Coordinates of C-alpha atoms in Angstrom, one line a residue:
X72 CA -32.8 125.3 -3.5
X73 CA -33.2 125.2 -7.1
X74 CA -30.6 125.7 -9.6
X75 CA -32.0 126.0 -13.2
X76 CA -32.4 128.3 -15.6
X77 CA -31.7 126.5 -18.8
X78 CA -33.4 128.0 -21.8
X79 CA -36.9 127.9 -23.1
X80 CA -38.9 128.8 -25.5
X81 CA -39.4 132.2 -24.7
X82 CA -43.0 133.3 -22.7
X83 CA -44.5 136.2 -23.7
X84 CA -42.6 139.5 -21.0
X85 CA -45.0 140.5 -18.3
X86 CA -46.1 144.0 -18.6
X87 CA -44.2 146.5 -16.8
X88 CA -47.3 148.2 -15.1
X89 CA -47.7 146.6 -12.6
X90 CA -45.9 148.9 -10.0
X91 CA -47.4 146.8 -7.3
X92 CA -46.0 143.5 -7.8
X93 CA -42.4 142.9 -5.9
X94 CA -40.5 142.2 -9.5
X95 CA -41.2 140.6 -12.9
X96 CA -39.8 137.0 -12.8
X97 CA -39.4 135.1 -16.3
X98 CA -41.7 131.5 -16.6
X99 CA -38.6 130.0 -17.5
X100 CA -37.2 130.1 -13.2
X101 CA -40.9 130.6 -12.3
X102 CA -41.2 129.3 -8.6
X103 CA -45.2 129.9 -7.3
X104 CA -47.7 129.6 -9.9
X105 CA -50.9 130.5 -8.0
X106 CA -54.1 129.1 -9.7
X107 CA -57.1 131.1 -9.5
X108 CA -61.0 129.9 -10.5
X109 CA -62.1 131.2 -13.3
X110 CA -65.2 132.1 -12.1
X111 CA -63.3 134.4 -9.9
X112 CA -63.2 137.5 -11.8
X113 CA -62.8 139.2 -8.1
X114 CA -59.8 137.8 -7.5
X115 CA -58.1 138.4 -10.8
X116 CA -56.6 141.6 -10.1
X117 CA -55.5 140.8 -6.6
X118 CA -53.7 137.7 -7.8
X119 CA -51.9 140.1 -10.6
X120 CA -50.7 142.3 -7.8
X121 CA -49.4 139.6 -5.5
X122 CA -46.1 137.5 -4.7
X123 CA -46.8 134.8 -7.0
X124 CA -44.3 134.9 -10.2
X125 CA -46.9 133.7 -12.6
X126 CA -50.7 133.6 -11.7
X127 CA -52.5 130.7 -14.1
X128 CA -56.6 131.6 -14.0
X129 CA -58.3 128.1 -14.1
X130 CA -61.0 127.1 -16.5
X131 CA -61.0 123.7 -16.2
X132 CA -60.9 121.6 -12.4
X133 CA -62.1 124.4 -10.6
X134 CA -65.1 125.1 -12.4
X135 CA -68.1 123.3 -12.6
X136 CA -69.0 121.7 -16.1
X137 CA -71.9 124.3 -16.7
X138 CA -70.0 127.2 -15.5
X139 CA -67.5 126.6 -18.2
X140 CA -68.3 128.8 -20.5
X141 CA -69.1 131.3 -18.9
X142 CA -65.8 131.7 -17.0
X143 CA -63.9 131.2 -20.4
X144 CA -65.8 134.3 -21.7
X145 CA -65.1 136.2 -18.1
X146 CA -61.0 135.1 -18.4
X147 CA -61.0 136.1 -22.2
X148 CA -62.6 139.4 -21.3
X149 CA -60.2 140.0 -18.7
X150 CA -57.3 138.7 -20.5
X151 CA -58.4 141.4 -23.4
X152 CA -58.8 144.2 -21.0
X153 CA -55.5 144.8 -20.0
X154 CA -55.0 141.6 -17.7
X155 CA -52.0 139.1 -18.1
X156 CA -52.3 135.4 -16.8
X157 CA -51.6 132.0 -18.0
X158 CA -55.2 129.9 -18.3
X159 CA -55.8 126.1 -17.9
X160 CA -57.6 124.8 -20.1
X161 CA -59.0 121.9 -20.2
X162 CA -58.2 118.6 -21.3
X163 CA -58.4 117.7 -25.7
X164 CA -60.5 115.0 -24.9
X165 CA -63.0 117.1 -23.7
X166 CA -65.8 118.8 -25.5
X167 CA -64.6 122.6 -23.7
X168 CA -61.2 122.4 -24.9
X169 CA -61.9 123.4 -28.5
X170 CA -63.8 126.5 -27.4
X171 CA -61.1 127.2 -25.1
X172 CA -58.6 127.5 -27.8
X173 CA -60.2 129.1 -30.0
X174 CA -61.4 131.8 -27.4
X175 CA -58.0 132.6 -26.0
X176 CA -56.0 132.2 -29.3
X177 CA -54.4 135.6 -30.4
X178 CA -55.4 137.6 -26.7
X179 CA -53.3 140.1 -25.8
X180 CA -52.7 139.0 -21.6
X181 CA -52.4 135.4 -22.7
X182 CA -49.0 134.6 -21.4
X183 CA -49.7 131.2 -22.2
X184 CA -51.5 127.8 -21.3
X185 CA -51.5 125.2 -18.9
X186 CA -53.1 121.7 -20.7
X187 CA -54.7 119.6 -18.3
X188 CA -54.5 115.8 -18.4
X189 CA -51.9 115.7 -21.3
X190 CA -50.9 112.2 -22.4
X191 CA -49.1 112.9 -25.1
X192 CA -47.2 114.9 -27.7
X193 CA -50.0 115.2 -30.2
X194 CA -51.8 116.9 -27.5
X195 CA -49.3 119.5 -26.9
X196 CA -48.4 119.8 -30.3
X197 CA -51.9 120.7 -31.4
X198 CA -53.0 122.7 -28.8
X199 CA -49.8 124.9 -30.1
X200 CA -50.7 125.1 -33.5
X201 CA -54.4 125.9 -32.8
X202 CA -53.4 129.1 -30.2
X203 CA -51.1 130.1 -33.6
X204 CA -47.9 128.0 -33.0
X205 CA -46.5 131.0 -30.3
X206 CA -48.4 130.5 -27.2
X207 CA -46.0 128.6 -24.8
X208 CA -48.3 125.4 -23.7
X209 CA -47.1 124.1 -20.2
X210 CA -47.8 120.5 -20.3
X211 CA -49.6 119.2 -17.4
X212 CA -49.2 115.2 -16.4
X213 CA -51.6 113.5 -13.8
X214 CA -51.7 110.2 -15.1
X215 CA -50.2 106.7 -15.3
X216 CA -49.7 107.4 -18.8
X217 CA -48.9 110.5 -19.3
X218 CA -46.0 110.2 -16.7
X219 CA -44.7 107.1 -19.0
X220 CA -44.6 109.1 -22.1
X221 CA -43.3 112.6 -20.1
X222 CA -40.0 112.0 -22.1
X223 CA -41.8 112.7 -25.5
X224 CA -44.0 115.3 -24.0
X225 CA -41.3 117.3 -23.2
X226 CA -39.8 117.2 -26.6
X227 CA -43.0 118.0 -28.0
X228 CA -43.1 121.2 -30.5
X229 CA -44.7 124.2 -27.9
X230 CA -44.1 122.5 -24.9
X231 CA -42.8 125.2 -22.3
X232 CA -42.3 123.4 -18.9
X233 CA -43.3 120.2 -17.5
X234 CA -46.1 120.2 -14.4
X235 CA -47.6 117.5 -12.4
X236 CA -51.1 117.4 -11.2
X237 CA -50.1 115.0 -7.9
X238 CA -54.2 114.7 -7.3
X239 CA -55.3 113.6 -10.4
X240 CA -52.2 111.2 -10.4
X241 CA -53.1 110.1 -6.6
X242 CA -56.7 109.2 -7.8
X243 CA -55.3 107.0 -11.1
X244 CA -53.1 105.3 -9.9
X245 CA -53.8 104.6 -6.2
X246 CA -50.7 106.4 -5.1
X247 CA -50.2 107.7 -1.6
X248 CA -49.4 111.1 -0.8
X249 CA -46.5 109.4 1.1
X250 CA -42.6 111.6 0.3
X251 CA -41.4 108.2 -1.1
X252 CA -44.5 106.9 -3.1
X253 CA -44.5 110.2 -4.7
X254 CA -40.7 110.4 -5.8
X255 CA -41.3 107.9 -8.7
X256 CA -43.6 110.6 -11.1
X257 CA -41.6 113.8 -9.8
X258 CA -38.4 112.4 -10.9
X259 CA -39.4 111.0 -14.1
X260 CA -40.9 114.6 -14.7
X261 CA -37.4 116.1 -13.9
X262 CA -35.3 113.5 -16.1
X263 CA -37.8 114.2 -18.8
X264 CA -37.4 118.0 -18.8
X265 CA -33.7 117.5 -18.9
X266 CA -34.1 114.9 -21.5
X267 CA -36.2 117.2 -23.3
X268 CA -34.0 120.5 -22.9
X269 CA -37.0 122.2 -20.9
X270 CA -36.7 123.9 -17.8
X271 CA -37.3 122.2 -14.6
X272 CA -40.8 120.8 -14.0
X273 CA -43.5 122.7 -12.3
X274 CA -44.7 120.6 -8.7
X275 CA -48.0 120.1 -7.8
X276 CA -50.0 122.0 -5.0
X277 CA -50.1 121.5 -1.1
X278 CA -53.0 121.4 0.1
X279 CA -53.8 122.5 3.3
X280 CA -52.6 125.9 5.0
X281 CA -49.8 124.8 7.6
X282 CA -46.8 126.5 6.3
X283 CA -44.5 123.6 8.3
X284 CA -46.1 121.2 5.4
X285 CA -45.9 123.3 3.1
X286 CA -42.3 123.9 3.7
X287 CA -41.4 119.9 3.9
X288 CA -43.3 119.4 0.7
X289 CA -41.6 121.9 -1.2
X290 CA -38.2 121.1 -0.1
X291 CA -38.7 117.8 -1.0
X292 CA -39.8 118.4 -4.5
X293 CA -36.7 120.8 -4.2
X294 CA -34.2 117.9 -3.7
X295 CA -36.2 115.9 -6.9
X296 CA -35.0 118.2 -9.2
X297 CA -38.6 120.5 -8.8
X298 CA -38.1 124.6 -9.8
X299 CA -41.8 125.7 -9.3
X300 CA -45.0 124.3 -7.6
X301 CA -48.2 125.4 -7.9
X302 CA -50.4 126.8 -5.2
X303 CA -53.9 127.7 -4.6
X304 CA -53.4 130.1 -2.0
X305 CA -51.8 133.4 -1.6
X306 CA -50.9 133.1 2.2
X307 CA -48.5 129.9 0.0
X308 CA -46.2 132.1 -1.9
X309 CA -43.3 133.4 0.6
X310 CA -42.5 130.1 1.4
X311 CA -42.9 128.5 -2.0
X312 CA -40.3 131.5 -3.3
X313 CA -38.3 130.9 -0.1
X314 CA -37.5 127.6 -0.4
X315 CA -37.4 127.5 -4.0
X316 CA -34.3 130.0 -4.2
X317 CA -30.7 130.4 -3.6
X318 CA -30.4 130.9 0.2
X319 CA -28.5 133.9 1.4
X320 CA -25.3 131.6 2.0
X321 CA -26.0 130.2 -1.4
X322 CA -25.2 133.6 -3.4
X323 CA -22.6 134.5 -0.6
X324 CA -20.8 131.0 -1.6
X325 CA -21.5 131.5 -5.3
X326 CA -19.7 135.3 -5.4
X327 CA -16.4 134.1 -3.1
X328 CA -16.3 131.0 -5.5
X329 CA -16.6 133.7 -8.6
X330 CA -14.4 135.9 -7.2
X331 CA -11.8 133.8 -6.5
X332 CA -11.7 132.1 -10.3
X333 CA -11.4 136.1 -11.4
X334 CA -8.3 136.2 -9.2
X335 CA -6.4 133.6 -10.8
X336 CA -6.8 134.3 -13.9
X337 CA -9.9 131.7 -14.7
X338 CA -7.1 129.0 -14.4
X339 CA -9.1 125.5 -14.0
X340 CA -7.4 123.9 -11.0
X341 CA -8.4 119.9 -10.5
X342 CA -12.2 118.4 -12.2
X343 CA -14.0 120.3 -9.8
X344 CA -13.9 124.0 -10.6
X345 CA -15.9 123.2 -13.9
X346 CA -19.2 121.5 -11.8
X347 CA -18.6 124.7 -9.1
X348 CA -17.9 127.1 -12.1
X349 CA -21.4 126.2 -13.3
X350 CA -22.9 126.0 -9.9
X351 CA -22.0 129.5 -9.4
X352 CA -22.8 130.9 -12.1
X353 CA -26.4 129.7 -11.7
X354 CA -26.6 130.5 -8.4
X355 CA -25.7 134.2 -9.6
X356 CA -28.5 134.6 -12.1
X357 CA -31.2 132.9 -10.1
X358 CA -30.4 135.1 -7.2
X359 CA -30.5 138.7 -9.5
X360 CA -33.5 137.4 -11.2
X361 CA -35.1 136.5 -7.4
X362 CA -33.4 139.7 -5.4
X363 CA -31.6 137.6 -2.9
X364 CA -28.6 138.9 -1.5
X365 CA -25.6 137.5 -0.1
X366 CA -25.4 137.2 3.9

């Protein structure tokens, strides 16, 4: 379970027409973050209307070189049209992510933007100021380097949350995809958002569609520290919100723990109550914002 919902720079509200999606969750405590291909205009709607908190449409790894901008063009049309979606964009060091910014910059769906392959503040910092300096910019690390300077990343002007693109990191650094080989960049990710005052990072995606992976994978990322994970599937996203929330018991724990500091008074009894205080209390939002109930 994750248990963190410190404040952010706020994300632009998602709309509230969307009578077919299950409830509007803030980026701040998003847990899925499904990423769709740009070149997928079929899919856009579809992703809008399903479980995933936050749906990110994907200019940059999932579309071929050429194809760039014309799915840029098809995301900014959509994104003008009455869609809402985060975009990743691609990398600064790239000739495509100068036209991305300036193509997305001011749109009224833009909920904000994921940077590919960021290494450093600059990056963040620029990519902010170009979009207007009030498009949230979630800062994605897949690098040797850009996991050593996550710390000043995170503390970047514009950075929103912290995300880690495990492939792209695998392929670097000649990591395994091994739990324990893998701990090192997550971790650093999670001390840097606290470091930083963001909210938890964002995990990268499992690949694959056994949901008994899928479920190790994200509890794992969930013991790190981890508060969302991208997926690229939508068959992904009740057990990425699952396991990524209070559990029934949780709440129930959290409201008897409430209830009883109500009953005396709010008295602090030993060193304890303030870490359980705070525990609760967090527990409590995360499960109104999520709709889990006690059991």
């Amino acid at each position: 379970m994750a248990i963190d919902d410190r404040t952010a720079p706020s994300a632009p509200a998602p709309s509230s027409a969307r009578p077919d999606r299950r409830r509007s969750v803030p980026a701040e405590i998003s847990r899925s973050w499904l990423l769709v291909p740009g070149t997928a205009a079929d899919r856009f709607e579809r992703a809008q209307r399903s479980r995933a908190d936050q749906i990110i449409l994907d200019v940059e790894d999932a579309v071929d070189p050429a194809a760039k901008p014309g799915a840029r063009t098809t995301v900014a049309s959509w994104l003008a049209g009455g869609g809402e979606a985060w975009v990743r964009i691609n990398d600064v060091t790239t000739e495509f992510w100068a036209d991305d910014v300036e193509e997305l910059r001011g749109l009224p769906g833009l909920q904000g933007v994921m940077l590919a392959k960021t290494e450093s503040p600059a990056q963040v910092t620029d990519t902010w100021h170009r979009l207007g300096g009030h498009t949230p910019v979630i800062a994605l690390v897949e690098s040797a380097l850009g996991i050593e300077e996550a710390t000043s990343i995170a503390r970047a002007q514009g950075a929103f949350r912290l995300a880690f693109g495990s492939g792209d990191y695998r392929r670097d650094t000649g990591t395994s995809a091994d739990t324990l080989a893998m701990a090192y960049p997550r971790s650093r990710l999670v001390v840097a958002s606290r470091v930083g005052d963001l909210p938890g990072p964002i995990d990268g995606p499992t690949v694959g569609s056994a949901h008994a992976i899928l479920r190790e994978q994200s509890q794992v990322a969930v013991s790190l520290g981890l508060t969302g994970k991208l997926c690229l599937d939508t068959e992904q996203l009740p057990v990425i919100n699952e396991v990524i929330s209070p559990t029934p018991t949780d709440v129930a724990w959290a409201q008897d723990f409430l209830d009883d500091f109500e009953a005396r008074g709010q008295v602090i009894r030993d060193g304890s109550d303030l870490p359980r205080l705070g525990r609760a209390q967090k527990i409590q939002r995360l499960a109104q914002a999520f709709g889990v109930e006690a059991r």
